[in-house]
Short mmCIF file of C-alpha atoms in Angstrom, two decimals:
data_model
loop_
_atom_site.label_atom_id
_atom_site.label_comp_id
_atom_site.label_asym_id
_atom_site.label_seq_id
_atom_site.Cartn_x
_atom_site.Cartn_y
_atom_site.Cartn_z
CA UNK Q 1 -41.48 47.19 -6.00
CA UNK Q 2 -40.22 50.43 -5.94
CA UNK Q 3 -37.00 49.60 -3.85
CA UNK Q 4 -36.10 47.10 -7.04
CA UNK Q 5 -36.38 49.82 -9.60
CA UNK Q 6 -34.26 52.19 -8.14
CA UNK Q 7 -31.74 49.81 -7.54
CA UNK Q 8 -31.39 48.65 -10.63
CA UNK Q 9 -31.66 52.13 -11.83
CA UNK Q 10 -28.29 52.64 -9.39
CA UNK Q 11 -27.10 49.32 -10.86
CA UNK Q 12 -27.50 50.60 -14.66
CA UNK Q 13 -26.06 54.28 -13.60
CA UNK Q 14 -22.85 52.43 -12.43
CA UNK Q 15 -22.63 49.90 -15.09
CA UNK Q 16 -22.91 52.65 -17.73
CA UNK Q 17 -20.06 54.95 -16.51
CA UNK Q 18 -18.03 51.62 -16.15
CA UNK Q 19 -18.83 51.16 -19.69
CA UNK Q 20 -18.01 54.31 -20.82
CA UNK Q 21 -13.79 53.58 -21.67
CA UNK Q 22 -14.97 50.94 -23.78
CA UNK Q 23 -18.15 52.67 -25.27
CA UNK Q 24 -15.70 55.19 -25.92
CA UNK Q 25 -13.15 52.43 -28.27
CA UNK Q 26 -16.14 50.79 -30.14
CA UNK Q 27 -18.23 53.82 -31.04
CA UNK Q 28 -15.43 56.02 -31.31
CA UNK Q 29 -15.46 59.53 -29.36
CA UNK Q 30 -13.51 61.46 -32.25
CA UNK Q 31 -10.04 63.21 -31.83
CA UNK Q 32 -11.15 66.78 -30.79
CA UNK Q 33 -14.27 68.46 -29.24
CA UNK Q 34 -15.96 69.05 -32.14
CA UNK Q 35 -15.75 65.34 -33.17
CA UNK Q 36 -16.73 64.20 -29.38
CA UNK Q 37 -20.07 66.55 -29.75
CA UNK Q 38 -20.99 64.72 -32.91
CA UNK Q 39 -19.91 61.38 -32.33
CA UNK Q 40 -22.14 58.08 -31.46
CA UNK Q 41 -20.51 57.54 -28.45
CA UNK Q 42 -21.41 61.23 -27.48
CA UNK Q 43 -24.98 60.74 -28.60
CA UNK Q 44 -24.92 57.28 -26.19
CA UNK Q 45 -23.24 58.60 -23.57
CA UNK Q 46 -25.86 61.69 -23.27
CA UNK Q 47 -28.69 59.48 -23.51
CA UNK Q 48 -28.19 57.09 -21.77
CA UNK Q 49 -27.11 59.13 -18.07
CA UNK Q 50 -29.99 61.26 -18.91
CA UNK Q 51 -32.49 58.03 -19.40
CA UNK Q 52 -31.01 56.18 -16.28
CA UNK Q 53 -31.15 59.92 -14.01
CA UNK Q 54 -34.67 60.46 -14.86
CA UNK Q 55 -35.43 56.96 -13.73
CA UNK Q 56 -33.47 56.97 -10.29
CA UNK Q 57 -35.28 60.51 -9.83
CA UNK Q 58 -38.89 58.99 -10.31
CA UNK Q 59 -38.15 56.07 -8.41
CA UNK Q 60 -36.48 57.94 -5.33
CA UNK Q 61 -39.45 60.37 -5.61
CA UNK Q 62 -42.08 57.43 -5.34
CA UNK Q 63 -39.79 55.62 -2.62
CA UNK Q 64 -39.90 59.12 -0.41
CA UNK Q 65 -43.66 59.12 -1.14
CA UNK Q 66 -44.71 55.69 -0.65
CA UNK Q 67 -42.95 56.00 2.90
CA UNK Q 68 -44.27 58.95 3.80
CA UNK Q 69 -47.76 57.77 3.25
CA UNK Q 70 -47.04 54.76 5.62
CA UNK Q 71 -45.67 57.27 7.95
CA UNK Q 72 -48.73 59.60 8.01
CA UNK Q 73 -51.01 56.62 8.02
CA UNK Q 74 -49.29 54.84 11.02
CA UNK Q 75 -49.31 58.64 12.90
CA UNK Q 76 -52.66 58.72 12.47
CA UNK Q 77 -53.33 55.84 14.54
CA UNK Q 78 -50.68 56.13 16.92
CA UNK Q 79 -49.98 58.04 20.15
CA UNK Q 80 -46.84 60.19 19.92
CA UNK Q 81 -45.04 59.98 23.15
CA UNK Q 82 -45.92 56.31 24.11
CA UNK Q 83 -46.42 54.37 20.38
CA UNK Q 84 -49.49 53.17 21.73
CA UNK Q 85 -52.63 53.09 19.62
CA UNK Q 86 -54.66 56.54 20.00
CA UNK Q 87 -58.70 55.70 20.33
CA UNK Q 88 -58.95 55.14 16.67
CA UNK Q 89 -56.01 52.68 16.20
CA UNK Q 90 -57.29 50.74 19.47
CA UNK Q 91 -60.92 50.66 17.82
CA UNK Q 92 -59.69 49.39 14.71
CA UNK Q 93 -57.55 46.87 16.67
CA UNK Q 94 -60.81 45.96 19.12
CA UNK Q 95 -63.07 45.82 15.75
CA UNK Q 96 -60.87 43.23 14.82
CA UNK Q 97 -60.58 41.30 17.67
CA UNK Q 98 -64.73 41.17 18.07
CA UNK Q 99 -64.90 40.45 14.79
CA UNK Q 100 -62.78 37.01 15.00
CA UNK Q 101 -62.86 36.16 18.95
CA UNK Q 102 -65.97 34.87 21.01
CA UNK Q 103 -67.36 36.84 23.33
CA UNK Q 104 -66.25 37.21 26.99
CA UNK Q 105 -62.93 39.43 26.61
CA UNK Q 106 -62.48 42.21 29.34
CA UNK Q 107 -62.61 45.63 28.08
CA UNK Q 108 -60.80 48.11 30.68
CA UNK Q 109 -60.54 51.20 30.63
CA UNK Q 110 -58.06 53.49 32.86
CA UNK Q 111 -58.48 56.93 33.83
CA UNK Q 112 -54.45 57.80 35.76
CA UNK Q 113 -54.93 61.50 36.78
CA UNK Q 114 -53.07 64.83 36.24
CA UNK Q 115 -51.05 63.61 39.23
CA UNK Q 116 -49.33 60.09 37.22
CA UNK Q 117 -46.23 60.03 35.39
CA UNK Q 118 -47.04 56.49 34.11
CA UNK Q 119 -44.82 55.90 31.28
CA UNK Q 120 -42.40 53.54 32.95
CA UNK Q 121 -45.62 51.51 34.12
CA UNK Q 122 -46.75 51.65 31.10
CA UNK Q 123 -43.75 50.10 29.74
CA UNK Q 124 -43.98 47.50 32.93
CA UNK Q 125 -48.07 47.17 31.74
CA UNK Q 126 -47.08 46.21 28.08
CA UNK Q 127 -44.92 43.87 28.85
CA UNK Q 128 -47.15 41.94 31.06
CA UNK Q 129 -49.69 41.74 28.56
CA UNK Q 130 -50.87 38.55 27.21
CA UNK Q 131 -49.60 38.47 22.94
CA UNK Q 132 -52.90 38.53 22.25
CA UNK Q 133 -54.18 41.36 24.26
CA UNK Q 134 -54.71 44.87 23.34
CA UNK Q 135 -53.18 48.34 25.24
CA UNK Q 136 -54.07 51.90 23.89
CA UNK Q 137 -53.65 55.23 24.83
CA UNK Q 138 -57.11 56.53 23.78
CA UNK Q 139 -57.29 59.90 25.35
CA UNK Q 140 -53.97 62.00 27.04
CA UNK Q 141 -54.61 60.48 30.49
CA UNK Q 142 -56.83 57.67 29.90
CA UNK Q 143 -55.60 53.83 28.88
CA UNK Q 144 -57.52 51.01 27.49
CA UNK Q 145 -56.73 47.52 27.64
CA UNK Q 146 -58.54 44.93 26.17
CA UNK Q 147 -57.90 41.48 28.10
CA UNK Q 148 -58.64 38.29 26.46
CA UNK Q 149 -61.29 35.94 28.00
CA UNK Q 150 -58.50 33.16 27.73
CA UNK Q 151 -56.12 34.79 29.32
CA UNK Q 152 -54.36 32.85 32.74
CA UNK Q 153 -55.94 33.98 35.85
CA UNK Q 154 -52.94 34.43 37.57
CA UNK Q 155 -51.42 36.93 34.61
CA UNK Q 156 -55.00 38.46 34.87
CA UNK Q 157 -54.92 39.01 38.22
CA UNK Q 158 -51.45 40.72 37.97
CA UNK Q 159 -52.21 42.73 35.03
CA UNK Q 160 -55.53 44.11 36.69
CA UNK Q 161 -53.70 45.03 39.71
CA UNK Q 162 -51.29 47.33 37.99
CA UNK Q 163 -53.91 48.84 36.11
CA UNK Q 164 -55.44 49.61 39.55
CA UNK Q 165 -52.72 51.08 40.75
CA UNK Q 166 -52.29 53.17 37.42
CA UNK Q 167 -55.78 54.15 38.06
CA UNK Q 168 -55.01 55.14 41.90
CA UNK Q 169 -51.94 57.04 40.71
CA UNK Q 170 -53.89 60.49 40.47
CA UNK Q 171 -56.66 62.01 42.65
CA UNK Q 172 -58.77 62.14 39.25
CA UNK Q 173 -58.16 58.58 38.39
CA UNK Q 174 -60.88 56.17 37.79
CA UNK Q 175 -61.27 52.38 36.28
CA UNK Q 176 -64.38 51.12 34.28
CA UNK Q 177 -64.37 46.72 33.46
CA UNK Q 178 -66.71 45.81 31.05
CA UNK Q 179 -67.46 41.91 29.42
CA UNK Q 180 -67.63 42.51 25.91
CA UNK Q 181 -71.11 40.86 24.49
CA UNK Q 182 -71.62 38.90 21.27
CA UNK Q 183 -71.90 40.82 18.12
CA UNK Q 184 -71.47 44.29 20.20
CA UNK Q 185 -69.88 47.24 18.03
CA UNK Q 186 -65.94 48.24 19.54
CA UNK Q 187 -67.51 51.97 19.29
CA UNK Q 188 -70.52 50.47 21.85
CA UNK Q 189 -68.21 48.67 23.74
CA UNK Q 190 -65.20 51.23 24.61
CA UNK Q 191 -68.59 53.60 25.38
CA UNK Q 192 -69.94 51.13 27.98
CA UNK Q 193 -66.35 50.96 29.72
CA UNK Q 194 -65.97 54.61 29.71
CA UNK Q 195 -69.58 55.12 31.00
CA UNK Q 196 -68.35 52.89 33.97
CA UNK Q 197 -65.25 54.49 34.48
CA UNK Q 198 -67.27 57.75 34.46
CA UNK Q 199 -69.37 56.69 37.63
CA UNK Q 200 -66.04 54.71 39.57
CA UNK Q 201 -64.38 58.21 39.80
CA UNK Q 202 -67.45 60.20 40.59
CA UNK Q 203 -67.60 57.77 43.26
CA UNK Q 204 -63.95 58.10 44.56
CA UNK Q 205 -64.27 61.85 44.25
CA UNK Q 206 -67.08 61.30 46.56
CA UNK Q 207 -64.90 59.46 49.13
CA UNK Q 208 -62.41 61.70 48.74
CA UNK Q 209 -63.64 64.98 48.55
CA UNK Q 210 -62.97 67.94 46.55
CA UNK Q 211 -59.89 67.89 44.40
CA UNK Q 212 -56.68 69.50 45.52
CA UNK Q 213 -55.71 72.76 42.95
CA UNK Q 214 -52.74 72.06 41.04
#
């Protein structure tokens, strides 16, 4: 809405001037400057490139507004230096799909390590993804993926395996699968897959031994 009133405030500001020469012949603009100050087409002119100004201001001012209030609003749910959801734009986004999908999805959750540099298989991850399927960046070194129960076993089967290797990328890595249960909260649900990814790496720090230092 906004966008239409200042352009047709822009349309009116450039319409006016153009007017102006023949504002100036019908109203008459006098023959000196002291005839201009108190003529009508003086009194016109004045009024009417203040009127239209204030407008343009007010609706550039609520344009910059309005889209800085989308901007903060998408930041807020958005991880900077992927675009991925952060944990409360994936909850929203799992929320959503609970609330309109049976259950049976596969709720996965990715722990990569201070060792990964995964953004390029990240990039690889995403686009493997089902449409339907959800990928977040919930905590600085932890992914979630949300896999629907539909999905084609092969494409599952491809997608879990580079998730796997995202979660074998660091010595710290871990991976937690849950099956999302009727009428569970996304809150309960991202908790159970974290719990499990909590005891897969205490179990590969196990195997493995104490961590290397940094």
């Amino acid at each position: 809405m906004w966008d239409a009133i200042l352009a047709g405030c822009l349309w009116l500001f450039t319409l006016t001037f153009a007017s102006k020469p023949v504002a100036a012949i019908l109203l008459g603009s006098g023959a000196t400057a002291r005839d201009y100050a108190s003529s009508h087409y003086a009194i016109y002119s004045q009024a009417a490139s203040g009127l239209i100004a204030l407008g343009c201001g007010i609706a550039l001012m609520a344009v910059v507004i309005r889209d800085l209030r989308v901007r903060l609003k998408r930041d807020l749910v958005t991880d900077a230096p992927t675009g991925l959801p952060n944990r409360r734009g994936f909850l929203a986004g799992l929320q959503t799909r609970m609330d309109s999908a049976p259950a049976g999805d596969l709720l996965i959750v990715c722990e990569t390590g201070w060792r990964a540099a995964p953004h390029d298989r990240i990039t690889a991850l995403r686009q493997a993804l089902p449409p339907t399927a959800l990928l977040g960046r919930i905590d600085p070194q932890r992914l979630a993926v949300l896999l629907p129960g539909e999905t084609d076993p092969d494409r599952s089967a491809i997608v879990r395996g580079m998730i796997r290797d995202l979660s074998g990328a660091g010595h710290d890595g871990g991976l937690g699968e849950v099956r999302l249960a009727a009428g569970e909260d996304a809150a309960a649900a991202l908790a159970r897959a974290e719990g499990s990814l909590f005891l897969d790496a205490e179990l590969r720090k196990g195997r493995r031994g104490p961590a290397p230092q940094p």
